[in-house]
């Protein structure tokens, strides 16, 4: 048995809890519980009440102790789930956003990303993907297909998008969902009607009010794009006021004015903001990694945290996305997500092939966030399991020594995208790992502090949550 894996945390009231990473559960802690857990490294017979409490839960569902997890190298155990096909329709874009993954700001993106996906290449990718999903559907009735259109700006290749959607009509036995991420500049009424008519999840990038949006989302000449994006978004929402699949994509960084962003969203009619997705982006010198950041970067977050326990703010888009939903998923995710597949027992990284990203060159890559990562197949030959095995082995060799005793194995946010440097994977600095643990502990502490004051919040979030918890 390996030692306990988890952490203690306290709430504003002074109550202490223990998060157990083996089971994904939290337990109220007392001095007797703490002593029994920490002073006995493995289950054992004991008359102690707390010792029996711990051992009963270990025998019942594996809490508190577990086997040391070692990467098996068993590629068969890491067969891809094909949960998403991402088609990068074109690398062309009508904007030059300063944080774009295809900019020259990242070590792995110094190549010349240009070109548009050819129709035959896109069709071959879809056929490979749908054939694979069809096979999985025979053993998993819940299997479905998700085809996402990305760029560049995917609406610059709107005709190809339409052709792909038409092609999928020949796979009528497979449930298919579509999504598109767009800067909104080409969301004409005709395009909006088509996307809504085909039940697309439509992600529109808008970083908040004009002064926030125009800091980073600019045209080639440096002019801000807020006016164009905002007018098209509001036209879409006005034209389709009951459509529930519109996502506002907000990218924020250390310079974001959180109070201004909050005011902007509060002033929008609620019908205009169906869902809010916030992506924290911070640039790490010499690394392509995105990192989580704490509130010292944004003083406005502290005010948000102080107000979360008031039910009257729970409906605010920013409060729900940046606080409540984020904390809720952090706490509930371990109960629905396993500790990783045998070949990849650490971090939350996808197995290559869970997502298949295809660009103009026809190569299969792990996702849109790592354009320079080696391919694991292409539209000519399909998925190469040996190439997947080589990627996994390189990844495991880099991180495994530091991960075996991590108290947040189920919650770690590191992945292929965060650790790829352009040539190989880089072991995260110990400060990054300690920050991940500290941030996770802080999220538990804040959320449980709110739940102690407002127990009904848990039921409210549970009822509104999408329980298909992300990997």
XYZ file of C-alpha atoms in Angstrom:
471
model
C 0.000 0.000 0.000
C 1.138 3.536 -0.706
C 0.782 6.292 1.918
C -2.251 8.504 2.187
C -2.769 10.874 -0.722
C -4.793 14.021 -0.086
C -4.754 17.238 1.935
C -6.354 18.933 4.923
C -8.104 22.270 4.483
C -10.012 24.656 6.722
C -13.033 26.880 6.168
C -13.706 30.412 7.384
C -15.509 28.971 10.408
C -12.390 27.065 11.479
C -13.813 23.655 10.595
C -11.203 21.269 9.162
C -11.784 18.736 6.379
C -9.679 16.139 4.615
C -9.788 15.639 0.843
C -8.970 12.015 -0.028
C -7.540 11.685 -3.520
C -8.044 7.920 -3.681
C -11.831 8.067 -3.391
C -12.430 11.712 -4.367
C -14.391 12.261 -1.134
C -14.061 14.848 1.623
C -14.316 13.999 5.323
C -14.768 16.202 8.364
C -11.532 16.079 10.317
C -11.020 15.929 14.082
C -7.812 15.577 16.092
C -8.585 11.860 16.490
C -9.163 11.391 12.764
C -5.985 13.290 11.852
C -3.882 11.290 14.307
C -5.286 7.945 13.151
C -4.781 8.783 9.479
C -1.292 10.247 9.671
C 0.299 8.022 12.302
C -0.664 4.691 10.764
C 0.650 4.312 7.212
C -1.602 1.389 6.269
C -4.857 -0.284 7.301
C -4.508 -2.350 10.480
C -6.605 -3.857 13.226
C -7.145 -1.364 16.025
C -9.774 -0.702 18.665
C -9.646 3.038 17.863
C -12.989 4.420 16.693
C -11.341 6.603 14.055
C -9.057 3.776 12.965
C -12.104 1.598 12.366
C -13.803 4.503 10.535
C -10.821 4.816 8.184
C -10.380 1.088 7.614
C -14.093 0.503 6.963
C -14.065 3.149 4.221
C -10.902 1.761 2.752
C -12.427 -1.712 2.535
C -15.739 -0.309 1.274
C -14.540 1.915 -1.579
C -10.759 2.227 -1.489
C -10.485 5.430 0.513
C -7.287 6.698 2.175
C -4.836 4.079 0.817
C -4.194 2.485 -2.527
C -1.699 0.707 -4.732
C 1.195 2.691 -6.148
C 0.245 3.551 -9.700
C 2.917 2.913 -12.313
C 2.554 3.516 -16.030
C 2.101 0.082 -17.562
C 3.107 0.854 -21.104
C 0.063 -1.167 -22.155
C -1.019 0.650 -25.288
C -4.070 -1.567 -25.650
C -5.279 -0.102 -22.340
C -4.950 3.382 -23.814
C -7.058 2.953 -26.908
C -8.535 6.338 -27.857
C -12.139 7.117 -26.994
C -12.693 9.371 -30.065
C -14.869 11.725 -28.084
C -14.128 14.699 -30.365
C -12.931 15.473 -33.877
C -11.517 18.986 -34.238
C -11.256 20.248 -37.804
C -8.959 23.259 -38.159
C -10.659 24.423 -41.332
C -8.126 27.152 -42.007
C -5.205 28.872 -40.333
C -6.245 32.127 -41.983
C -7.801 34.723 -39.706
C -9.151 38.240 -40.038
C -7.732 39.152 -36.602
C -4.275 39.159 -35.029
C -5.102 38.417 -31.384
C -2.081 38.871 -29.179
C -2.599 35.657 -27.207
C -3.475 33.416 -30.168
C -2.025 29.910 -29.992
C -0.858 30.321 -33.600
C 0.986 33.569 -32.926
C 4.760 33.700 -32.695
C 4.569 34.171 -28.924
C 4.901 30.477 -28.090
C 8.019 28.310 -28.521
C 6.215 25.555 -30.427
C 4.394 27.912 -32.800
C 7.336 29.360 -34.699
C 6.327 27.429 -37.819
C 4.374 29.078 -40.587
C 0.779 28.050 -39.925
C -1.089 28.801 -43.097
C -3.388 27.143 -45.563
C -6.918 25.798 -45.620
C -8.158 22.249 -45.173
C -8.940 20.669 -48.524
C -12.371 19.151 -49.004
C -10.970 15.640 -49.636
C -8.745 15.859 -46.552
C -11.639 16.988 -44.363
C -13.904 14.239 -45.708
C -11.228 11.566 -45.153
C -10.784 12.742 -41.556
C -14.535 12.618 -40.935
C -14.827 9.138 -42.420
C -11.969 7.811 -40.258
C -13.526 9.366 -37.180
C -17.103 8.279 -37.821
C -16.025 4.721 -38.643
C -14.222 4.577 -35.317
C -17.206 6.010 -33.445
C -19.470 3.531 -35.204
C -17.342 0.647 -33.891
C -17.327 2.072 -30.358
C -21.086 2.534 -30.475
C -21.509 -1.226 -30.811
C -19.958 -1.748 -27.354
C -21.012 1.532 -25.747
C -24.586 2.614 -26.500
C -23.859 6.050 -24.983
C -21.089 6.809 -27.472
C -21.695 9.903 -29.585
C -19.764 11.984 -32.072
C -18.674 15.582 -31.536
C -17.286 17.472 -34.513
C -15.811 20.882 -33.737
C -14.791 23.514 -36.278
C -11.764 25.585 -35.365
C -9.193 27.884 -36.930
C -7.817 30.468 -37.580
C -11.295 31.754 -38.157
C -13.397 28.759 -39.263
C -16.141 30.889 -40.818
C -13.634 31.956 -43.477
C -14.155 28.382 -44.729
C -17.900 28.302 -44.132
C -18.635 26.458 -47.391
C -16.386 23.589 -46.255
C -18.131 23.544 -42.873
C -21.462 23.116 -44.673
C -20.050 20.319 -46.836
C -18.826 18.429 -43.765
C -22.213 18.743 -42.070
C -23.885 17.414 -45.216
C -21.464 14.462 -45.325
C -22.320 13.439 -41.772
C -25.926 13.007 -42.820
C -24.947 9.568 -44.168
C -24.223 8.452 -40.587
C -27.789 8.744 -39.368
C -27.405 5.978 -36.755
C -24.771 7.945 -34.817
C -25.748 10.823 -32.511
C -23.717 13.833 -33.701
C -23.150 17.234 -32.119
C -21.458 20.185 -33.814
C -19.613 23.139 -32.335
C -17.791 26.129 -33.749
C -15.481 28.707 -32.148
C -15.581 32.049 -33.914
C -14.438 35.625 -33.388
C -17.932 36.688 -34.480
C -16.882 38.993 -37.286
C -18.502 36.837 -39.983
C -21.668 35.925 -38.080
C -24.034 37.247 -40.727
C -27.761 36.528 -40.362
C -27.523 33.788 -43.000
C -24.613 32.039 -41.267
C -26.234 32.442 -37.858
C -29.470 30.915 -39.171
C -27.574 27.941 -40.600
C -25.703 27.257 -37.353
C -28.842 27.524 -35.263
C -30.776 25.397 -37.744
C -28.201 22.610 -37.375
C -28.131 22.890 -33.569
C -24.526 24.051 -33.331
C -22.933 24.971 -30.032
C -21.742 28.448 -31.025
C -18.772 29.864 -29.128
C -18.247 33.589 -29.710
C -15.070 35.215 -28.420
C -15.766 38.459 -26.575
C -13.378 39.491 -23.811
C -15.752 41.879 -22.072
C -16.278 45.612 -22.553
C -14.559 47.527 -25.325
C -11.459 48.481 -23.320
C -10.904 44.866 -22.261
C -11.694 43.212 -25.577
C -9.619 45.623 -27.642
C -6.455 45.079 -25.558
C -5.805 41.746 -27.271
C -8.365 41.073 -29.985
C -7.212 43.361 -32.782
C -7.060 43.564 -36.562
C -3.770 43.447 -38.456
C -3.526 47.267 -38.220
C -3.994 47.192 -34.429
C -7.593 48.405 -34.441
C -9.831 46.772 -31.874
C -12.580 44.398 -33.006
C -15.125 44.944 -30.204
C -17.673 46.885 -32.239
C -17.846 44.271 -34.998
C -17.945 41.234 -32.692
C -20.424 42.735 -30.224
C -22.879 43.932 -32.861
C -22.942 40.507 -34.549
C -23.339 38.707 -31.221
C -26.262 40.878 -30.129
C -27.851 40.486 -33.564
C -27.569 36.699 -33.239
C -29.151 36.738 -29.776
C -31.902 39.075 -30.915
C -32.642 36.960 -33.986
C -32.742 33.731 -31.962
C -33.786 34.804 -28.439
C -34.649 31.299 -27.188
C -31.570 29.499 -28.533
C -29.662 27.940 -25.630
C -26.411 26.863 -27.283
C -24.520 30.139 -27.436
C -21.332 30.316 -25.386
C -19.560 33.573 -24.607
C -15.824 32.814 -24.738
C -13.918 35.210 -22.500
C -10.148 35.027 -22.275
C -8.774 36.884 -19.293
C -5.255 37.529 -18.020
C -3.413 39.291 -15.229
C -4.356 42.699 -16.610
C -8.088 42.037 -16.825
C -10.250 44.526 -14.949
C -12.527 42.062 -13.147
C -14.962 44.725 -11.781
C -15.353 46.210 -15.288
C -15.928 42.754 -16.775
C -18.468 41.972 -14.093
C -20.350 45.230 -14.675
C -20.402 44.659 -18.426
C -21.942 41.211 -18.025
C -24.403 42.373 -15.385
C -25.683 45.099 -17.707
C -26.417 42.625 -20.475
C -29.934 41.210 -20.427
C -29.689 37.714 -18.955
C -31.104 36.207 -22.136
C -28.022 37.393 -23.975
C -25.545 35.354 -21.944
C -26.576 31.728 -21.940
C -23.233 30.263 -20.840
C -19.940 31.849 -19.907
C -16.595 30.133 -20.332
C -13.543 31.851 -18.859
C -10.026 30.752 -19.814
C -7.238 32.014 -17.586
C -4.145 32.683 -19.669
C -0.766 33.655 -18.256
C 2.478 33.699 -20.203
C 5.363 31.751 -18.666
C 8.829 32.892 -19.824
C 10.385 30.194 -21.967
C 7.337 27.968 -21.864
C 4.164 27.504 -23.848
C 2.219 26.518 -20.751
C -0.964 28.107 -19.575
C -1.005 28.301 -15.803
C -3.659 28.765 -13.199
C -3.413 32.016 -11.325
C -4.618 33.137 -7.925
C -6.364 36.243 -6.830
C -3.272 38.322 -6.148
C -3.098 38.894 -9.916
C -6.640 40.268 -9.926
C -7.671 42.190 -6.810
C -11.227 42.253 -8.162
C -11.509 38.509 -7.567
C -11.313 38.964 -3.807
C -14.453 41.103 -3.856
C -16.136 38.403 -5.924
C -15.128 35.739 -3.407
C -16.485 37.779 -0.509
C -19.892 38.082 -2.162
C -20.355 34.485 -3.278
C -22.216 33.433 -0.147
C -25.050 35.860 -1.022
C -27.747 34.006 -3.002
C -28.697 37.168 -4.889
C -25.392 37.061 -6.845
C -25.556 33.374 -7.787
C -27.258 34.166 -11.079
C -24.497 36.505 -12.275
C -22.631 34.954 -15.223
C -19.180 35.872 -13.902
C -19.915 34.609 -10.378
C -21.253 31.326 -11.705
C -18.424 30.691 -14.167
C -15.409 32.040 -12.324
C -16.404 30.892 -8.845
C -19.369 28.575 -8.354
C -19.138 26.266 -11.359
C -15.342 26.146 -11.219
C -15.325 25.229 -7.539
C -18.238 22.824 -7.921
C -16.548 20.911 -10.746
C -13.272 20.815 -8.824
C -15.033 19.247 -5.842
C -17.361 16.886 -7.697
C -15.101 15.874 -10.592
C -13.068 13.281 -8.645
C -16.226 11.293 -7.958
C -16.915 10.846 -11.665
C -13.425 10.655 -13.157
C -11.154 7.671 -12.683
C -7.525 7.986 -11.655
C -6.392 7.672 -15.223
C -5.909 4.817 -17.627
C -3.227 2.217 -16.881
C -0.863 3.652 -19.461
C -1.310 7.245 -18.199
C -1.946 7.167 -14.461
C -1.054 10.788 -13.734
C -2.418 14.272 -14.526
C -5.628 15.078 -16.359
C -4.172 14.819 -19.851
C -6.241 13.268 -22.596
C -4.965 10.081 -24.154
C -3.940 10.941 -27.730
C -6.944 10.047 -29.822
C -9.551 10.967 -27.236
C -9.529 14.173 -29.239
C -8.335 14.091 -32.844
C -7.298 17.446 -34.284
C -6.810 17.653 -38.049
C -5.339 20.629 -39.873
C -4.575 21.377 -43.525
C -1.702 18.855 -43.577
C -4.089 16.002 -42.730
C -2.075 14.876 -39.690
C -3.794 13.658 -36.508
C -2.701 15.625 -33.427
C -3.842 15.582 -29.826
C -5.629 18.945 -29.738
C -5.795 22.450 -31.123
C -3.682 23.835 -28.275
C -0.490 21.980 -29.265
C -0.034 22.531 -33.005
C 3.633 21.500 -32.873
C 3.150 18.149 -31.128
C 4.142 15.066 -33.197
C 1.273 13.417 -35.054
C -0.184 9.989 -34.230
C -1.566 9.243 -37.686
C -3.101 10.953 -40.674
C -6.061 10.838 -43.015
C -4.309 8.312 -45.256
C -3.371 5.686 -42.669
C -5.674 6.416 -39.734
C -4.679 6.337 -36.060
C -1.255 4.845 -35.305
C -1.321 3.138 -31.885
C 2.474 2.807 -31.876
C 2.839 6.571 -32.320
C 0.370 7.074 -29.451
C 2.491 4.726 -27.337
C 5.647 6.688 -28.081
C 3.961 9.977 -27.109
C 2.654 8.489 -23.874
C 6.057 6.992 -23.001
C 7.788 10.342 -23.528
C 5.184 12.065 -21.383
C 5.333 9.516 -18.565
C 9.136 9.507 -18.459
C 9.065 13.252 -17.941
C 6.489 13.516 -15.166
C 6.088 10.177 -13.390
C 8.780 10.593 -10.714
C 7.167 13.779 -9.437
C 3.575 12.555 -9.568
C 3.517 9.333 -7.566
C 2.933 11.076 -4.231
C 0.873 14.032 -5.469
C -2.157 14.787 -3.239
C -4.245 16.011 -6.212
C -3.747 13.260 -8.802
C -7.428 13.353 -9.721
C -7.428 17.138 -9.995
C -4.067 18.071 -11.546
C -4.489 20.399 -14.512
C -1.185 19.571 -16.214
C -1.432 17.937 -19.633
C 0.277 17.551 -23.000
C -0.610 21.129 -23.952
C 0.855 22.634 -20.788
C 4.115 20.676 -20.773
C 5.119 20.616 -24.443
C 8.042 22.947 -25.218
C 8.250 22.513 -28.961
C 10.842 19.737 -28.884
C 9.870 17.560 -25.945
C 7.910 17.532 -22.727
C 9.299 19.575 -19.840
C 8.920 18.483 -16.250
C 6.927 21.193 -14.489
C 8.869 23.243 -11.984
C 8.230 22.250 -8.383
C 6.755 25.686 -7.824
C 4.142 24.929 -10.505
C 3.195 21.682 -8.761
C 3.046 23.307 -5.341
C 0.937 26.117 -6.821
C -1.529 23.584 -8.275
C -1.911 21.983 -4.835
C -2.254 25.370 -3.103
C -4.819 26.622 -5.620
C -6.832 23.412 -5.342
C -6.793 23.621 -1.544
C -7.929 27.246 -1.788
C -10.836 26.304 -4.049
C -11.994 23.625 -1.600
C -11.657 26.019 1.317
C -13.646 28.790 -0.369
C -16.369 26.486 -1.664
C -16.878 24.650 1.625
C -16.914 27.990 3.469
C -19.807 29.066 1.256
C -21.578 25.696 1.600
C -21.450 25.903 5.395
C -23.331 29.200 5.205
C -25.571 28.253 2.279
C -26.120 24.444 2.154
C -28.837 24.851 -0.483
C -26.203 26.006 -2.987
C -25.042 22.401 -3.456
C -28.501 21.233 -4.576
C -28.920 24.291 -6.786
C -25.610 23.633 -8.573
C -26.253 19.906 -8.800
C -29.594 20.496 -10.504
C -28.146 22.931 -13.015
C -24.915 21.040 -13.714
C -24.050 19.056 -16.800
C -23.063 15.807 -15.144
C -20.966 14.685 -18.108
C -17.966 15.950 -16.148
C -15.077 16.808 -18.481
C -11.899 14.742 -18.570
